[in-house]
């Protein structure tokens, strides 16, 4: 192999290397925290289901590219 052919081959490999590394990166998972001030009941579940459905309509995949952490209150407010 001549020096010129070797340099062209080496240059092509160096130029393609970042593309290969970028292709192997996984998509970042977004995280959403849902704080519900009501008890974990049918009404709250309906609201969460509607929220998840809208996320899916917008292209988000729960468990895929988005994670939802739900926290439920006891349904009481301690305001004075």
JSON list of C-alpha atoms in Angstrom, two decimals:
[
{"chain": "A", "resi": 1, "resn": "UNK", "atom": "CA", "xyz": [0.00, 0.00, 0.00]},
{"chain": "A", "resi": 2, "resn": "UNK", "atom": "CA", "xyz": [1.37, 3.36, -0.96]},
{"chain": "A", "resi": 3, "resn": "UNK", "atom": "CA", "xyz": [1.68, 6.17, 1.51]},
{"chain": "A", "resi": 4, "resn": "UNK", "atom": "CA", "xyz": [-0.98, 8.29, -0.23]},
{"chain": "A", "resi": 5, "resn": "UNK", "atom": "CA", "xyz": [-3.53, 5.42, -0.18]},
{"chain": "A", "resi": 6, "resn": "UNK", "atom": "CA", "xyz": [-2.79, 4.80, 3.48]},
{"chain": "A", "resi": 7, "resn": "UNK", "atom": "CA", "xyz": [-3.32, 8.48, 4.37]},
{"chain": "A", "resi": 8, "resn": "UNK", "atom": "CA", "xyz": [-6.64, 8.57, 2.49]},
{"chain": "A", "resi": 9, "resn": "UNK", "atom": "CA", "xyz": [-7.80, 5.40, 4.26]},
{"chain": "A", "resi": 10, "resn": "UNK", "atom": "CA", "xyz": [-6.71, 6.74, 7.64]},
{"chain": "A", "resi": 11, "resn": "UNK", "atom": "CA", "xyz": [-8.38, 10.12, 7.00]},
{"chain": "A", "resi": 12, "resn": "UNK", "atom": "CA", "xyz": [-11.66, 8.43, 6.05]},
{"chain": "A", "resi": 13, "resn": "UNK", "atom": "CA", "xyz": [-11.62, 6.30, 9.20]},
{"chain": "A", "resi": 14, "resn": "UNK", "atom": "CA", "xyz": [-10.94, 9.33, 11.42]},
{"chain": "A", "resi": 15, "resn": "UNK", "atom": "CA", "xyz": [-13.77, 11.30, 9.75]},
{"chain": "A", "resi": 16, "resn": "UNK", "atom": "CA", "xyz": [-16.27, 8.43, 10.18]},
{"chain": "A", "resi": 17, "resn": "UNK", "atom": "CA", "xyz": [-15.32, 7.63, 13.78]},
{"chain": "A", "resi": 18, "resn": "UNK", "atom": "CA", "xyz": [-17.44, 10.37, 15.46]},
{"chain": "A", "resi": 19, "resn": "UNK", "atom": "CA", "xyz": [-20.46, 9.30, 13.41]},
{"chain": "A", "resi": 20, "resn": "UNK", "atom": "CA", "xyz": [-20.18, 5.74, 14.67]},
{"chain": "A", "resi": 21, "resn": "UNK", "atom": "CA", "xyz": [-19.78, 6.86, 18.27]},
{"chain": "A", "resi": 22, "resn": "UNK", "atom": "CA", "xyz": [-22.80, 9.17, 18.02]},
{"chain": "A", "resi": 23, "resn": "UNK", "atom": "CA", "xyz": [-24.95, 6.41, 16.51]},
{"chain": "A", "resi": 24, "resn": "UNK", "atom": "CA", "xyz": [-24.35, 4.19, 19.53]},
{"chain": "A", "resi": 25, "resn": "UNK", "atom": "CA", "xyz": [-25.65, 6.69, 22.08]},
{"chain": "A", "resi": 26, "resn": "UNK", "atom": "CA", "xyz": [-29.08, 5.94, 23.48]},
{"chain": "A", "resi": 27, "resn": "UNK", "atom": "CA", "xyz": [-31.85, 8.50, 23.51]},
{"chain": "A", "resi": 28, "resn": "UNK", "atom": "CA", "xyz": [-32.01, 10.44, 26.74]},
{"chain": "A", "resi": 29, "resn": "UNK", "atom": "CA", "xyz": [-34.92, 9.50, 29.02]},
{"chain": "A", "resi": 30, "resn": "UNK", "atom": "CA", "xyz": [-36.85, 12.48, 30.33]},
{"chain": "A", "resi": 31, "resn": "UNK", "atom": "CA", "xyz": [-38.34, 12.32, 33.80]},
{"chain": "A", "resi": 32, "resn": "UNK", "atom": "CA", "xyz": [-41.66, 13.84, 34.90]},
{"chain": "A", "resi": 33, "resn": "UNK", "atom": "CA", "xyz": [-42.72, 14.08, 38.52]},
{"chain": "A", "resi": 34, "resn": "UNK", "atom": "CA", "xyz": [-46.45, 14.16, 39.23]},
{"chain": "A", "resi": 35, "resn": "UNK", "atom": "CA", "xyz": [-47.52, 15.30, 42.69]},
{"chain": "A", "resi": 36, "resn": "UNK", "atom": "CA", "xyz": [-51.21, 14.66, 43.31]},
{"chain": "A", "resi": 37, "resn": "UNK", "atom": "CA", "xyz": [-52.75, 16.37, 46.32]},
{"chain": "A", "resi": 38, "resn": "UNK", "atom": "CA", "xyz": [-55.67, 13.97, 46.29]},
{"chain": "A", "resi": 39, "resn": "UNK", "atom": "CA", "xyz": [-55.78, 10.37, 47.39]},
{"chain": "A", "resi": 40, "resn": "UNK", "atom": "CA", "xyz": [-54.98, 7.59, 44.93]},
{"chain": "A", "resi": 41, "resn": "UNK", "atom": "CA", "xyz": [-58.58, 7.12, 43.81]},
{"chain": "A", "resi": 42, "resn": "UNK", "atom": "CA", "xyz": [-60.61, 6.74, 40.59]},
{"chain": "A", "resi": 43, "resn": "UNK", "atom": "CA", "xyz": [-60.65, 10.49, 39.85]},
{"chain": "A", "resi": 44, "resn": "UNK", "atom": "CA", "xyz": [-56.88, 10.78, 40.27]},
{"chain": "A", "resi": 45, "resn": "UNK", "atom": "CA", "xyz": [-56.27, 7.70, 38.13]},
{"chain": "A", "resi": 46, "resn": "UNK", "atom": "CA", "xyz": [-58.49, 9.20, 35.40]},
{"chain": "A", "resi": 47, "resn": "UNK", "atom": "CA", "xyz": [-56.44, 12.40, 35.43]},
{"chain": "A", "resi": 48, "resn": "UNK", "atom": "CA", "xyz": [-53.15, 10.50, 35.22]},
{"chain": "A", "resi": 49, "resn": "UNK", "atom": "CA", "xyz": [-54.50, 8.34, 32.38]},
{"chain": "A", "resi": 50, "resn": "UNK", "atom": "CA", "xyz": [-55.52, 11.47, 30.42]},
{"chain": "A", "resi": 51, "resn": "UNK", "atom": "CA", "xyz": [-52.06, 12.96, 31.02]},
{"chain": "A", "resi": 52, "resn": "UNK", "atom": "CA", "xyz": [-50.34, 9.80, 29.78]},
{"chain": "A", "resi": 53, "resn": "UNK", "atom": "CA", "xyz": [-52.63, 9.65, 26.75]},
{"chain": "A", "resi": 54, "resn": "UNK", "atom": "CA", "xyz": [-51.78, 13.23, 25.78]},
{"chain": "A", "resi": 55, "resn": "UNK", "atom": "CA", "xyz": [-48.06, 12.55, 26.19]},
{"chain": "A", "resi": 56, "resn": "UNK", "atom": "CA", "xyz": [-48.42, 9.55, 23.89]},
{"chain": "A", "resi": 57, "resn": "UNK", "atom": "CA", "xyz": [-50.31, 11.65, 21.34]},
{"chain": "A", "resi": 58, "resn": "UNK", "atom": "CA", "xyz": [-47.40, 14.11, 21.36]},
{"chain": "A", "resi": 59, "resn": "UNK", "atom": "CA", "xyz": [-44.89, 11.32, 20.66]},
{"chain": "A", "resi": 60, "resn": "UNK", "atom": "CA", "xyz": [-43.64, 10.50, 24.15]},
{"chain": "A", "resi": 61, "resn": "UNK", "atom": "CA", "xyz": [-43.40, 6.82, 25.12]},
{"chain": "A", "resi": 62, "resn": "UNK", "atom": "CA", "xyz": [-43.82, 6.08, 28.82]},
{"chain": "A", "resi": 63, "resn": "UNK", "atom": "CA", "xyz": [-41.06, 3.64, 29.71]},
{"chain": "A", "resi": 64, "resn": "UNK", "atom": "CA", "xyz": [-39.25, 4.51, 26.47]},
{"chain": "A", "resi": 65, "resn": "UNK", "atom": "CA", "xyz": [-38.21, 8.14, 26.17]},
{"chain": "A", "resi": 66, "resn": "UNK", "atom": "CA", "xyz": [-40.07, 9.43, 29.26]},
{"chain": "A", "resi": 67, "resn": "UNK", "atom": "CA", "xyz": [-40.50, 8.19, 32.81]},
{"chain": "A", "resi": 68, "resn": "UNK", "atom": "CA", "xyz": [-43.31, 9.34, 35.10]},
{"chain": "A", "resi": 69, "resn": "UNK", "atom": "CA", "xyz": [-42.88, 9.28, 38.87]},
{"chain": "A", "resi": 70, "resn": "UNK", "atom": "CA", "xyz": [-46.22, 9.60, 40.66]},
{"chain": "A", "resi": 71, "resn": "UNK", "atom": "CA", "xyz": [-46.65, 10.61, 44.28]},
{"chain": "A", "resi": 72, "resn": "UNK", "atom": "CA", "xyz": [-50.05, 10.73, 45.95]},
{"chain": "A", "resi": 73, "resn": "UNK", "atom": "CA", "xyz": [-51.17, 12.74, 48.95]},
{"chain": "A", "resi": 74, "resn": "UNK", "atom": "CA", "xyz": [-53.65, 11.70, 51.61]},
{"chain": "A", "resi": 75, "resn": "UNK", "atom": "CA", "xyz": [-56.23, 14.16, 50.31]},
{"chain": "A", "resi": 76, "resn": "UNK", "atom": "CA", "xyz": [-55.86, 16.53, 53.28]},
{"chain": "A", "resi": 77, "resn": "UNK", "atom": "CA", "xyz": [-54.56, 20.08, 53.33]},
{"chain": "A", "resi": 78, "resn": "UNK", "atom": "CA", "xyz": [-52.85, 21.40, 56.45]},
{"chain": "A", "resi": 79, "resn": "UNK", "atom": "CA", "xyz": [-53.34, 25.10, 55.81]},
{"chain": "A", "resi": 80, "resn": "UNK", "atom": "CA", "xyz": [-53.98, 27.37, 58.80]}
]
